Short mmCIF file of C-alpha atoms in Angstrom, two decimals:
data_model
loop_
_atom_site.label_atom_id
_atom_site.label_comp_id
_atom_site.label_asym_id
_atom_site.label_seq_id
_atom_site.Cartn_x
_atom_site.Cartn_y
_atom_site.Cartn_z
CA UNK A 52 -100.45 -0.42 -132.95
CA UNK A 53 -102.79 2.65 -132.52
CA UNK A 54 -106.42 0.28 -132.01
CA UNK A 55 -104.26 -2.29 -129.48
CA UNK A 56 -104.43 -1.78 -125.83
CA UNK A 57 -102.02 0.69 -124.09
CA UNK A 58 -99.92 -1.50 -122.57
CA UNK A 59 -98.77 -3.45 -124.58
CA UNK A 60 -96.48 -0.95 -126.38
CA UNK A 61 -94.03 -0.61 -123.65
CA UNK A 62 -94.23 -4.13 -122.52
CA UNK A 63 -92.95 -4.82 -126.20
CA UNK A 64 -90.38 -2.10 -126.25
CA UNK A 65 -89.00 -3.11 -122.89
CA UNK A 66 -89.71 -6.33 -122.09
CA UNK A 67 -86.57 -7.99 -123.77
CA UNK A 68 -84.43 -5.38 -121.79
CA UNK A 69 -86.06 -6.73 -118.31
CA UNK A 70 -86.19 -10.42 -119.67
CA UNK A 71 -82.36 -9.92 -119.78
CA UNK A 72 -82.10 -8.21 -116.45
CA UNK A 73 -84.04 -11.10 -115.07
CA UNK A 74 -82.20 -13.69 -116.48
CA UNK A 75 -78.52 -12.27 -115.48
CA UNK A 76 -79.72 -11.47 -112.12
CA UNK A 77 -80.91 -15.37 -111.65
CA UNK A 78 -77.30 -16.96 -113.00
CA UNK A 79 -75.13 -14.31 -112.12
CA UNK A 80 -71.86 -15.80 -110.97
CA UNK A 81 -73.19 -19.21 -112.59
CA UNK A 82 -71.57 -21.34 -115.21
CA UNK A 83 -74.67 -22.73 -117.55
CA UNK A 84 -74.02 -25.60 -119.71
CA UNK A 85 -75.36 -25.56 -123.70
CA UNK A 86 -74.02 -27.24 -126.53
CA UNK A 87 -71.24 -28.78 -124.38
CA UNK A 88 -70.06 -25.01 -124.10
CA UNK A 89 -70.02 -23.23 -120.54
CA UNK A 90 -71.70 -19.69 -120.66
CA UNK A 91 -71.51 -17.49 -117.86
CA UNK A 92 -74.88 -15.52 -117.05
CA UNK A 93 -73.91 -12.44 -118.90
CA UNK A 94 -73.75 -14.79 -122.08
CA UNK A 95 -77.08 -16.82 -120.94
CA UNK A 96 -78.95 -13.82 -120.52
CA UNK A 97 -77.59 -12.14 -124.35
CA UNK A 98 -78.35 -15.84 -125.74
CA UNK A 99 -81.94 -15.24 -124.57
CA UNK A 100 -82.82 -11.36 -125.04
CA UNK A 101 -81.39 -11.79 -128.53
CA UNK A 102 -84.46 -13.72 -129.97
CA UNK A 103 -86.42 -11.97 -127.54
CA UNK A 104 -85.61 -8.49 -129.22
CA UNK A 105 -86.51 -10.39 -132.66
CA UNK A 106 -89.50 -11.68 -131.48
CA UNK A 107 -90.79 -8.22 -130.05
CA UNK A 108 -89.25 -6.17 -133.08
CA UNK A 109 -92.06 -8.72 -135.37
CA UNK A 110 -94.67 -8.35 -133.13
CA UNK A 111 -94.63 -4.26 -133.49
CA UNK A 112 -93.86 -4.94 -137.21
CA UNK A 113 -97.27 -7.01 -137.71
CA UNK A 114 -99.32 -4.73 -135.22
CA UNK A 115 -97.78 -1.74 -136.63
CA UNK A 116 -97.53 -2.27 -140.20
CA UNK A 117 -93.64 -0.65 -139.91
CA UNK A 118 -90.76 0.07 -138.33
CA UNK A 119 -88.63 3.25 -137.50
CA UNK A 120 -85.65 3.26 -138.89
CA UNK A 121 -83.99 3.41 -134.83
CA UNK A 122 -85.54 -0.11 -134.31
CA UNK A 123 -84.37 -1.75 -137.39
CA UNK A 124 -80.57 -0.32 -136.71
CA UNK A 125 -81.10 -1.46 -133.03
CA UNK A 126 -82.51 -4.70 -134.00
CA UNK A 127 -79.64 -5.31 -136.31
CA UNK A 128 -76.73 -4.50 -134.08
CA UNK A 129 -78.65 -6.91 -131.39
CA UNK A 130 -78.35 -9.51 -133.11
CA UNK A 131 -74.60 -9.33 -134.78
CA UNK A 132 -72.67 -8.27 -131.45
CA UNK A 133 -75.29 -9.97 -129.27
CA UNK A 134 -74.46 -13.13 -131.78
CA UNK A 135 -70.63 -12.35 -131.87
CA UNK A 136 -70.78 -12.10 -127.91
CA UNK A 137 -72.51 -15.60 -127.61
CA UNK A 138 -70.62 -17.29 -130.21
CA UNK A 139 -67.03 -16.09 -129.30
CA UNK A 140 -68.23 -16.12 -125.62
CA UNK A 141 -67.05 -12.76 -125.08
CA UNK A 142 -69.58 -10.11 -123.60
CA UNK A 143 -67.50 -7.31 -125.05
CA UNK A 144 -69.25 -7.33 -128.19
CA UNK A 145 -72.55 -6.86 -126.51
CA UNK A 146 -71.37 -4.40 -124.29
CA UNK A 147 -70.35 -2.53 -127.41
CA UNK A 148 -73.69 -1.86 -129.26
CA UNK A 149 -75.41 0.62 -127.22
CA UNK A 150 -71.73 2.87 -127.69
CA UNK A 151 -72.30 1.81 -131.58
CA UNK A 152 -75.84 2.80 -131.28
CA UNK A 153 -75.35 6.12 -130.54
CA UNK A 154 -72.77 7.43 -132.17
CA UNK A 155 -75.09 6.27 -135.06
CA UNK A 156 -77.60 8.04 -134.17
CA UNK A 157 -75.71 11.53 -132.99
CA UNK A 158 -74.09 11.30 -136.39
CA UNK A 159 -77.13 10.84 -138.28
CA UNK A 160 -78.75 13.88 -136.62
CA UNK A 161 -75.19 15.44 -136.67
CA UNK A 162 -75.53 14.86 -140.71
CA UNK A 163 -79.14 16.48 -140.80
CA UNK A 164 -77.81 19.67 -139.11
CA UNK A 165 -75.02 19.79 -141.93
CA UNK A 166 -77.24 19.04 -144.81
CA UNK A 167 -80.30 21.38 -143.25
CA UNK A 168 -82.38 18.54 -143.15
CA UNK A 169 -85.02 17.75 -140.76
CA UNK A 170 -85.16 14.11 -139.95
CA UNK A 171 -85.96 14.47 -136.48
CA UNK A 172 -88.85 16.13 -137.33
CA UNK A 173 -89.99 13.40 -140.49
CA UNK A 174 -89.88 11.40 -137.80
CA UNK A 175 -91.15 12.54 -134.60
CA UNK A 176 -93.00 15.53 -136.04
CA UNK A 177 -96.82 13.98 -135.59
CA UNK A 178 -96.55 13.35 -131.84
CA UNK A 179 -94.30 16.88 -131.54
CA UNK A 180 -94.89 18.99 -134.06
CA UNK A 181 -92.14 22.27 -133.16
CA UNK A 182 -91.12 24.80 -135.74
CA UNK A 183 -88.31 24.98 -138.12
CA UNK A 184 -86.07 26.82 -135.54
CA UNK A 185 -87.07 24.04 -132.33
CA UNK A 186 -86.41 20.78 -134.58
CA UNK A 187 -83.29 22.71 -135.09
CA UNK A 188 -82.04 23.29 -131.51
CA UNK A 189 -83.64 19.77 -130.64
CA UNK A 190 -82.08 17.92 -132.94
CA UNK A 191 -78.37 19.36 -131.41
CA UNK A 192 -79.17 18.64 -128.48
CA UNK A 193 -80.23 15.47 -128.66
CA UNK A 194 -76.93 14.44 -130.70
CA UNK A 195 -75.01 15.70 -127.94
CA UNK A 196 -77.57 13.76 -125.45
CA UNK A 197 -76.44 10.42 -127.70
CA UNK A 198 -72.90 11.50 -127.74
CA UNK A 199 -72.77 11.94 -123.76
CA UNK A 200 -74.71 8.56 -123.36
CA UNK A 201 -71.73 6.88 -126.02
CA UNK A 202 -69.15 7.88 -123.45
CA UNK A 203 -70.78 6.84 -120.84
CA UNK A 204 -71.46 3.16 -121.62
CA UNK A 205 -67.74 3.19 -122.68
CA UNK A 206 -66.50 4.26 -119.29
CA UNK A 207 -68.79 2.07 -117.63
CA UNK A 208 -68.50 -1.34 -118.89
CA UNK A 209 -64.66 -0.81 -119.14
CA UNK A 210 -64.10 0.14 -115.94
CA UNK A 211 -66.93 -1.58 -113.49
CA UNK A 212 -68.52 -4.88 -113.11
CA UNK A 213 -71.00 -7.09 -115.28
CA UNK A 214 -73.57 -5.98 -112.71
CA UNK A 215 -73.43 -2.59 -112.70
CA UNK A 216 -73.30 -2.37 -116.48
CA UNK A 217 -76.56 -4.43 -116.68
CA UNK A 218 -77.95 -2.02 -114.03
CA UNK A 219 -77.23 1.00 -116.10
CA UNK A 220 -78.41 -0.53 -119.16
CA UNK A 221 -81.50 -1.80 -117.90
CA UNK A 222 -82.50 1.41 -115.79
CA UNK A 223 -79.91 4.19 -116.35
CA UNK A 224 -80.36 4.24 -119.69
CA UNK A 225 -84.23 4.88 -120.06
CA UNK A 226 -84.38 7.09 -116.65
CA UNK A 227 -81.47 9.31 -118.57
CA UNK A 228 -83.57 9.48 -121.58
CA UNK A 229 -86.65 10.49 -119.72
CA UNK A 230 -84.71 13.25 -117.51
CA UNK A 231 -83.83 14.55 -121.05
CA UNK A 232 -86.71 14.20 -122.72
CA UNK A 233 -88.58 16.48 -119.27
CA UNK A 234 -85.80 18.39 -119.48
CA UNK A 235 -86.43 19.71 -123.04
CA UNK A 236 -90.22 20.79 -121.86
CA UNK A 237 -89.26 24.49 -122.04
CA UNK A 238 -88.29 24.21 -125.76
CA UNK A 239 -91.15 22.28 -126.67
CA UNK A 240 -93.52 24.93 -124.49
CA UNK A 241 -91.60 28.16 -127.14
CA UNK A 242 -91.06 26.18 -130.30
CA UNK A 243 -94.64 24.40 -130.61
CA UNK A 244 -96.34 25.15 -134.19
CA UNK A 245 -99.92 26.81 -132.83
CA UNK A 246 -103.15 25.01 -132.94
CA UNK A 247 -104.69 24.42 -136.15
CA UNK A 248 -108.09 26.49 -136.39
CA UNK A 249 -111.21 24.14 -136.67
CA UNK A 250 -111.56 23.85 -140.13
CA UNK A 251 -108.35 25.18 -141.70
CA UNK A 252 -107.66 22.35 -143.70
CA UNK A 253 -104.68 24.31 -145.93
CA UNK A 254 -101.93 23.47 -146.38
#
């Protein structure tokens, strides 16, 4: 992934999520046809970012030469409730997985504050690298941030419309992510490990 051009990381990462904005937005309050079966556009647009997300999920895989363990879980839970949404033609299931999603994640990084393990850090550590004491205080945080973010999809796709859902997923979501991410800036500034001097190649 590192030698490919810039862009084409984030067009990978989101371009199933706006493939299925764009496809619910055109058949939104439309019945579509398939397999004798009528689908409303919430169903259409899951039938199509499912093999979407596959297809993208490969593509990193190949360029890459892995995956984090966040986009296998995510690419998993895609495609069972995505594929339990489309073939009972209920969006629930869908509607589910990001709830699923991160109460999976907050209670793996939950379990690495129990068990003193940094996992955050295994993972995240070469683009961030942060003491003992900031993986630590990010790592709570964040399973909080995943927590809050749990409760909110719940609230929002039981209690509002198909459309607003797919706007929060589609750009609430990531914007919320970001805003945390900024918002963290401070702890990064105190808790970053200083510069290695030129040379110092110890361990």
């Amino acid at each position: 992934m590192d030698k490919t051009k810039p862009w084409v990381k984030p067009v990978l990462e989101f371009g199933p999520l706006i493939l299925f904005f764009a496809v619910f937005m055109l058949f939104r309050g439309r019945d579509v046809v398939l397999w004798g079966e009528s689908y409303g556009g919430f169903i259409f647009a899951t039938l199509v970012f499912i093999p979407a997300q596959v297809v993208s999920t490969l593509i990193q895989w190949r360029l890459s030469g892995k995956l984090a363990p966040m986009q296998v879980a995510t690419l998993v839970l895609v495609v069972v409730f995505g594929g339990m949404s489309v073939w009972l033609n209920d969006p629930r299931f869908f509607k589910l997985k990001p709830t699923i999603i991160y109460v999976l994640f907050a209670s793996i990084l939950g379990a690495s504050l129990v068990l003193r393990r940094n996992w955050l850090g295994a993972v995240l550590g070469e683009a961030l690298p942060l003491d003992a004491e900031g993986w630590r205080k990010l790592t709570l945080r964040m399973a909080l941030f995943f927590l809050a973010l749990a409760v909110a999809n719940e609230v929002i796709w039981r209690n509002l419309s198909d459309t607003t859902w797919v706007y929060f997923k589609t750009f609430g979501l990531p914007v919320l992510l970001f805003v945390f991410l900024l918002g963290n800036a401070g702890l990064y500034r105190a808790h970053a490990l200083p510069d290695k001097a030129p040379g110092d190649d110890r361990v």
